CSV table of C-alpha atoms in Angstrom, one decimal:
chain,number,residue,atom,x,y,z
C,603,UNK,CA,23.8,63.2,96.8
C,604,UNK,CA,26.3,62.1,94.5
C,605,UNK,CA,26.9,65.7,92.7
C,606,UNK,CA,27.1,67.4,95.3
C,607,UNK,CA,29.9,65.0,96.9
C,608,UNK,CA,31.9,64.9,93.3
C,609,UNK,CA,31.0,69.2,93.5
C,610,UNK,CA,32.9,68.9,97.3
C,611,UNK,CA,35.2,67.0,96.2
C,612,UNK,CA,36.5,68.9,93.0
C,613,UNK,CA,36.3,72.2,94.8
C,614,UNK,CA,39.3,70.4,97.6
C,615,UNK,CA,41.2,69.2,94.6
C,616,UNK,CA,41.2,73.1,92.9
C,617,UNK,CA,42.5,74.0,96.7
C,618,UNK,CA,44.7,71.1,97.6
C,619,UNK,CA,46.3,72.2,93.3
C,620,UNK,CA,46.3,76.2,94.3
C,621,UNK,CA,48.1,75.2,98.4
C,622,UNK,CA,50.7,72.8,95.7
C,623,UNK,CA,51.6,75.5,93.8
C,624,UNK,CA,51.9,78.3,96.7
C,625,UNK,CA,54.8,75.8,98.5
C,626,UNK,CA,56.4,75.2,95.2
C,627,UNK,CA,56.8,78.6,94.6
C,628,UNK,CA,57.7,79.7,97.8
C,629,UNK,CA,60.5,77.2,97.6
C,630,UNK,CA,61.8,78.0,94.1
C,631,UNK,CA,61.7,81.9,95.7
C,632,UNK,CA,64.0,80.2,98.6
C,633,UNK,CA,66.1,78.7,96.1
C,634,UNK,CA,66.9,81.2,93.4
C,635,UNK,CA,66.0,84.6,96.1
C,636,UNK,CA,63.8,86.0,93.3
C,637,UNK,CA,60.4,86.9,93.7
C,638,UNK,CA,59.2,86.2,90.5
C,639,UNK,CA,60.9,84.5,87.0
C,640,UNK,CA,58.3,84.6,84.6
C,641,UNK,CA,55.6,87.7,84.2
C,642,UNK,CA,52.6,85.5,84.9
C,643,UNK,CA,53.9,84.9,88.7
C,644,UNK,CA,53.5,89.3,89.4
C,645,UNK,CA,52.2,91.1,86.4
C,646,UNK,CA,51.9,94.2,87.9
C,647,UNK,CA,55.6,94.3,88.7
C,648,UNK,CA,56.7,94.0,85.1
C,649,UNK,CA,56.7,97.1,83.8
C,650,UNK,CA,58.6,98.8,86.2
C,651,UNK,CA,61.3,95.5,86.2
C,652,UNK,CA,61.8,96.7,82.7
C,653,UNK,CA,61.8,99.9,83.0
C,654,UNK,CA,64.4,99.4,85.8
C,655,UNK,CA,66.3,97.4,84.0
C,656,UNK,CA,66.4,99.4,81.2
C,657,UNK,CA,67.3,102.3,82.7
C,658,UNK,CA,70.8,100.2,84.6
C,659,UNK,CA,71.8,99.2,81.1
C,660,UNK,CA,71.2,102.7,79.6
C,661,UNK,CA,73.5,104.0,82.9
C,662,UNK,CA,76.2,101.7,82.8
C,663,UNK,CA,77.1,102.5,78.8
C,664,UNK,CA,77.1,106.1,80.0
C,665,UNK,CA,79.3,105.3,82.6
C,666,UNK,CA,81.5,103.2,80.6
C,667,UNK,CA,81.9,105.8,77.7
C,668,UNK,CA,83.2,108.4,80.7
C,669,UNK,CA,85.1,105.6,81.9
C,670,UNK,CA,87.0,104.7,78.0
C,671,UNK,CA,87.0,108.7,77.7
C,672,UNK,CA,88.8,109.6,81.0
C,673,UNK,CA,91.8,107.4,80.6
C,674,UNK,CA,92.2,108.7,77.4
C,675,UNK,CA,91.9,112.8,79.0
C,676,UNK,CA,93.9,111.7,81.9
C,677,UNK,CA,96.7,110.3,79.8
C,678,UNK,CA,96.5,113.7,77.5
C,679,UNK,CA,96.6,115.6,80.4
C,680,UNK,CA,99.8,113.8,82.1
C,681,UNK,CA,101.4,114.5,78.0
C,682,UNK,CA,100.5,117.8,78.0
C,683,UNK,CA,102.2,118.5,81.5
C,684,UNK,CA,105.2,117.0,79.9
C,685,UNK,CA,104.5,119.7,77.5
C,686,UNK,CA,104.4,122.7,80.1
C,687,UNK,CA,108.1,121.1,81.5
C,688,UNK,CA,109.7,121.6,78.3
C,689,UNK,CA,108.5,125.2,77.3
C,690,UNK,CA,109.9,126.1,81.0
C,691,UNK,CA,113.2,124.5,79.9
C,692,UNK,CA,113.1,126.5,76.7
C,693,UNK,CA,112.0,129.9,79.0
C,694,UNK,CA,115.5,129.3,81.1
C,695,UNK,CA,117.5,128.4,78.3
C,696,UNK,CA,116.2,132.0,76.8
C,697,UNK,CA,116.6,133.6,79.7
C,698,UNK,CA,119.7,132.3,80.5
C,699,UNK,CA,121.0,133.3,76.8
C,700,UNK,CA,120.3,137.0,77.3
C,701,UNK,CA,122.7,136.5,80.3
C,702,UNK,CA,125.2,138.8,78.7
C,703,UNK,CA,128.4,136.0,80.3
C,704,UNK,CA,126.7,133.4,78.1
C,705,UNK,CA,129.4,132.4,76.0
C,706,UNK,CA,129.2,131.7,71.6
C,707,UNK,CA,129.9,128.1,73.1
C,708,UNK,CA,127.3,128.8,75.4
C,709,UNK,CA,124.5,129.6,73.4
C,710,UNK,CA,125.7,126.6,71.5
C,711,UNK,CA,125.5,124.0,74.2
C,712,UNK,CA,121.7,125.6,74.5
C,713,UNK,CA,120.9,125.4,71.0
C,714,UNK,CA,121.7,121.9,70.7
C,715,UNK,CA,119.5,121.7,73.9
C,716,UNK,CA,116.5,123.5,72.2
C,717,UNK,CA,117.4,120.5,69.3
C,718,UNK,CA,116.2,117.4,72.0
C,719,UNK,CA,113.5,119.8,73.5
C,720,UNK,CA,112.1,120.1,70.1
C,721,UNK,CA,112.1,116.4,69.7
C,722,UNK,CA,110.5,115.8,73.4
C,723,UNK,CA,107.9,118.2,72.5
C,724,UNK,CA,107.2,116.3,68.7
C,725,UNK,CA,107.0,113.0,70.9
C,726,UNK,CA,104.2,114.4,73.1
C,727,UNK,CA,102.3,116.2,69.9
C,728,UNK,CA,102.6,112.8,68.3
C,729,UNK,CA,101.3,110.8,71.4
C,730,UNK,CA,99.4,107.6,71.3
C,731,UNK,CA,96.9,105.7,73.7
C,732,UNK,CA,95.8,102.5,72.5
C,733,UNK,CA,97.3,103.0,68.7
C,734,UNK,CA,95.3,106.2,68.1
C,735,UNK,CA,96.8,109.4,67.9
C,736,UNK,CA,95.4,112.1,71.2
C,737,UNK,CA,95.6,115.0,70.0
C,738,UNK,CA,95.0,114.2,66.0
C,739,UNK,CA,91.4,115.1,65.9
C,740,UNK,CA,89.5,112.6,63.7
C,741,UNK,CA,92.8,111.1,61.6
C,742,UNK,CA,93.5,109.6,65.0
C,743,UNK,CA,94.9,106.8,63.2
C,744,UNK,CA,97.9,109.3,61.2
C,745,UNK,CA,100.6,111.1,63.2
C,746,UNK,CA,99.5,113.8,63.6
C,747,UNK,CA,102.7,116.3,63.7
C,748,UNK,CA,105.5,116.2,61.2
C,749,UNK,CA,108.2,117.5,58.7
C,750,UNK,CA,110.2,119.9,59.0
C,751,UNK,CA,108.9,122.7,59.4
C,752,UNK,CA,106.9,120.7,61.7
C,753,UNK,CA,103.1,121.0,60.1
C,754,UNK,CA,99.7,119.7,61.9
C,755,UNK,CA,98.6,117.1,59.1
C,756,UNK,CA,95.6,116.1,61.7
C,757,UNK,CA,91.9,117.5,62.1
C,758,UNK,CA,90.1,121.1,63.8
C,759,UNK,CA,87.4,118.3,65.1
C,760,UNK,CA,86.6,117.9,68.7
C,761,UNK,CA,85.0,114.9,69.8
C,762,UNK,CA,82.1,114.7,72.4
C,763,UNK,CA,80.8,111.7,74.5
C,764,UNK,CA,77.7,111.1,76.0
C,765,UNK,CA,77.9,111.5,79.8
C,766,UNK,CA,74.3,111.6,80.9
C,767,UNK,CA,70.5,111.6,79.5
C,768,UNK,CA,70.7,114.7,76.8
C,769,UNK,CA,74.3,115.6,77.9
C,770,UNK,CA,77.4,115.8,76.4
C,771,UNK,CA,81.2,116.6,76.9
C,772,UNK,CA,84.0,117.6,74.8
C,773,UNK,CA,86.4,114.9,75.4
C,774,UNK,CA,89.8,115.2,73.4
C,775,UNK,CA,91.9,118.4,72.9
C,776,UNK,CA,93.5,119.2,68.7
C,777,UNK,CA,97.1,119.3,67.8
C,778,UNK,CA,95.9,123.0,66.2
C,779,UNK,CA,94.9,124.8,69.1
C,780,UNK,CA,97.6,123.4,71.0
C,781,UNK,CA,101.0,124.0,69.2
C,782,UNK,CA,99.7,126.0,66.2
C,783,UNK,CA,97.6,128.5,66.2
C,784,UNK,CA,97.7,131.6,67.4
C,785,UNK,CA,101.5,130.9,68.6
C,786,UNK,CA,103.1,128.1,66.2
C,787,UNK,CA,105.5,126.6,68.7
C,788,UNK,CA,107.2,124.3,66.8
C,789,UNK,CA,108.2,127.6,64.4
C,790,UNK,CA,109.5,129.5,67.8
C,791,UNK,CA,111.2,126.3,68.9
C,792,UNK,CA,112.9,126.5,65.3
C,793,UNK,CA,113.9,130.5,65.5
C,794,UNK,CA,115.1,129.9,69.0
C,795,UNK,CA,117.7,127.9,68.3
C,796,UNK,CA,118.5,129.9,65.3
C,797,UNK,CA,118.4,133.2,67.5
C,798,UNK,CA,121.2,131.0,69.4
C,799,UNK,CA,123.5,129.9,67.0
C,800,UNK,CA,123.2,133.4,65.2
C,801,UNK,CA,123.9,135.0,69.1
C,802,UNK,CA,121.2,137.4,68.3
C,803,UNK,CA,119.7,139.4,71.6
C,804,UNK,CA,117.4,140.7,70.1
C,805,UNK,CA,115.6,138.3,68.7
C,806,UNK,CA,116.3,136.4,72.1
C,807,UNK,CA,114.5,138.8,74.0
C,808,UNK,CA,111.3,138.6,71.4
C,809,UNK,CA,111.2,134.7,71.5
C,810,UNK,CA,111.2,135.2,75.5
C,811,UNK,CA,107.7,136.7,75.1
C,812,UNK,CA,106.5,134.4,72.3
C,813,UNK,CA,107.8,131.3,74.4
C,814,UNK,CA,105.6,132.5,76.9
C,815,UNK,CA,102.6,133.1,74.8
C,816,UNK,CA,103.0,129.8,73.8
C,817,UNK,CA,103.2,128.0,77.0
C,818,UNK,CA,100.3,129.9,77.8
C,819,UNK,CA,98.1,128.8,74.6
C,820,UNK,CA,99.5,125.0,76.2
C,821,UNK,CA,98.3,125.9,79.7
C,822,UNK,CA,94.7,127.1,78.9
C,823,UNK,CA,93.9,124.0,76.6
C,824,UNK,CA,95.0,121.9,79.3
C,825,UNK,CA,93.4,124.0,81.8
C,826,UNK,CA,89.7,123.2,79.4
C,827,UNK,CA,90.8,119.4,79.4
C,828,UNK,CA,90.8,119.6,82.9
C,829,UNK,CA,87.5,121.6,83.8
C,830,UNK,CA,86.1,118.6,80.9
C,831,UNK,CA,87.4,116.0,83.3
C,832,UNK,CA,85.9,117.2,86.1
C,833,UNK,CA,82.4,117.8,84.5
C,834,UNK,CA,82.6,113.8,83.8
C,835,UNK,CA,83.6,113.5,87.4
C,836,UNK,CA,80.6,115.1,88.9
C,837,UNK,CA,78.1,113.0,85.9
C,838,UNK,CA,79.5,109.6,87.0
C,839,UNK,CA,78.6,110.2,90.8
C,840,UNK,CA,74.6,110.8,89.5
C,841,UNK,CA,75.3,108.0,87.0
C,842,UNK,CA,76.3,106.1,90.2
C,843,UNK,CA,73.4,107.1,92.5
C,844,UNK,CA,71.3,107.2,89.9
C,845,UNK,CA,72.0,103.3,89.2
C,846,UNK,CA,71.5,102.8,92.7
C,847,UNK,CA,68.4,103.9,93.3
C,848,UNK,CA,67.3,101.7,89.5
C,849,UNK,CA,68.8,98.6,91.4
C,850,UNK,CA,66.6,99.9,94.4
C,851,UNK,CA,63.3,99.8,92.9
C,852,UNK,CA,64.5,96.3,91.3
C,853,UNK,CA,65.6,94.9,94.1
C,854,UNK,CA,62.1,95.6,95.7
C,855,UNK,CA,60.3,93.4,92.8
C,856,UNK,CA,62.6,91.1,92.3
C,857,UNK,CA,64.2,89.6,95.4
C,858,UNK,CA,62.6,87.6,97.6
C,859,UNK,CA,62.9,88.5,101.5
C,860,UNK,CA,64.4,85.3,103.1
C,861,UNK,CA,62.6,85.6,106.1
C,862,UNK,CA,59.3,86.1,105.3
C,863,UNK,CA,59.4,83.3,102.7
C,864,UNK,CA,60.6,80.9,104.8
C,865,UNK,CA,57.4,82.4,107.0
C,866,UNK,CA,55.7,81.8,104.5
C,867,UNK,CA,56.7,78.7,103.6
C,868,UNK,CA,56.1,77.0,106.7
C,869,UNK,CA,51.7,78.0,106.7
C,870,UNK,CA,51.7,77.2,102.9
C,871,UNK,CA,53.0,73.5,103.9
C,872,UNK,CA,50.1,73.6,106.7
C,873,UNK,CA,47.8,74.8,104.6
C,874,UNK,CA,48.8,72.4,102.0
C,875,UNK,CA,48.5,69.6,104.8
C,876,UNK,CA,45.3,70.3,105.9
C,877,UNK,CA,44.3,70.6,102.2
C,878,UNK,CA,45.4,66.6,101.9
C,879,UNK,CA,43.4,65.5,105.0
C,880,UNK,CA,40.4,67.3,104.0
C,881,UNK,CA,41.2,65.6,100.1
C,882,UNK,CA,41.6,62.1,101.4
C,883,UNK,CA,38.3,62.1,103.7
C,884,UNK,CA,35.8,63.8,101.0
C,885,UNK,CA,37.8,60.7,98.6
C,886,UNK,CA,37.0,58.0,100.9
C,887,UNK,CA,33.1,59.6,101.3
C,888,UNK,CA,33.0,59.8,97.4
C,889,UNK,CA,33.8,56.3,97.2
C,890,UNK,CA,31.0,55.0,99.3
C,891,UNK,CA,28.9,56.8,98.0
C,892,UNK,CA,29.7,54.1,94.7
C,893,UNK,CA,29.4,51.4,97.5
């Protein structure tokens, strides 16, 4: 008889402990908004949660890479826009100089402006962002264009960023393809200045064609930069969509539904009260067994 009573008492105590633990767990969910905090709370969800968290971290890294690259690419595009303006003005000067009404004094004035435009273009070619030269390749700590005549001291290496799993995009332009080859832009500007000072119309006519080639050289490279930037925009949209999906999956496993938790909490509290009542009665009966 006593053995049966003790068995019942232990069973009730076990149920009471389970009911109490359930109430505690639900209170914690209501307080933190989290379905579980340790793996033992939901072992079957651990793999999915860890995988989702890892995926989100990876997406964030790619998105940060893209943001950093696009900042520099946007700066480079702005500088190249200035370079195109310089080339446009050089073409205008050459066209005006070929006008038979231009005097030597006019040509000298044009030559002086060409010198100023060359300095402006040199500033563009040596543009920096965050202390790094935009068009220097891997030698981005060293001034890429210097000397008289101007020479390129950077590298021909292109930089690539990982824009997504297994995807890379070129994020820079090097000074050689912009200003040196196939047309030596600074060399052409020097030749234009000399032709203006001497009033050599034949050379000026030749420079008009080569300056347009030089301008097209810059425009075409700027177009490549813009195309790569657009690819990064597309990658960013895909990454953001993937991240939202991963966050949604993570939320399904981690975030508690407050309405459901409150409802379950009410049920769990009732079950706990019932277990306490039964435990109290069993305890009284067990005590009578010893009297």
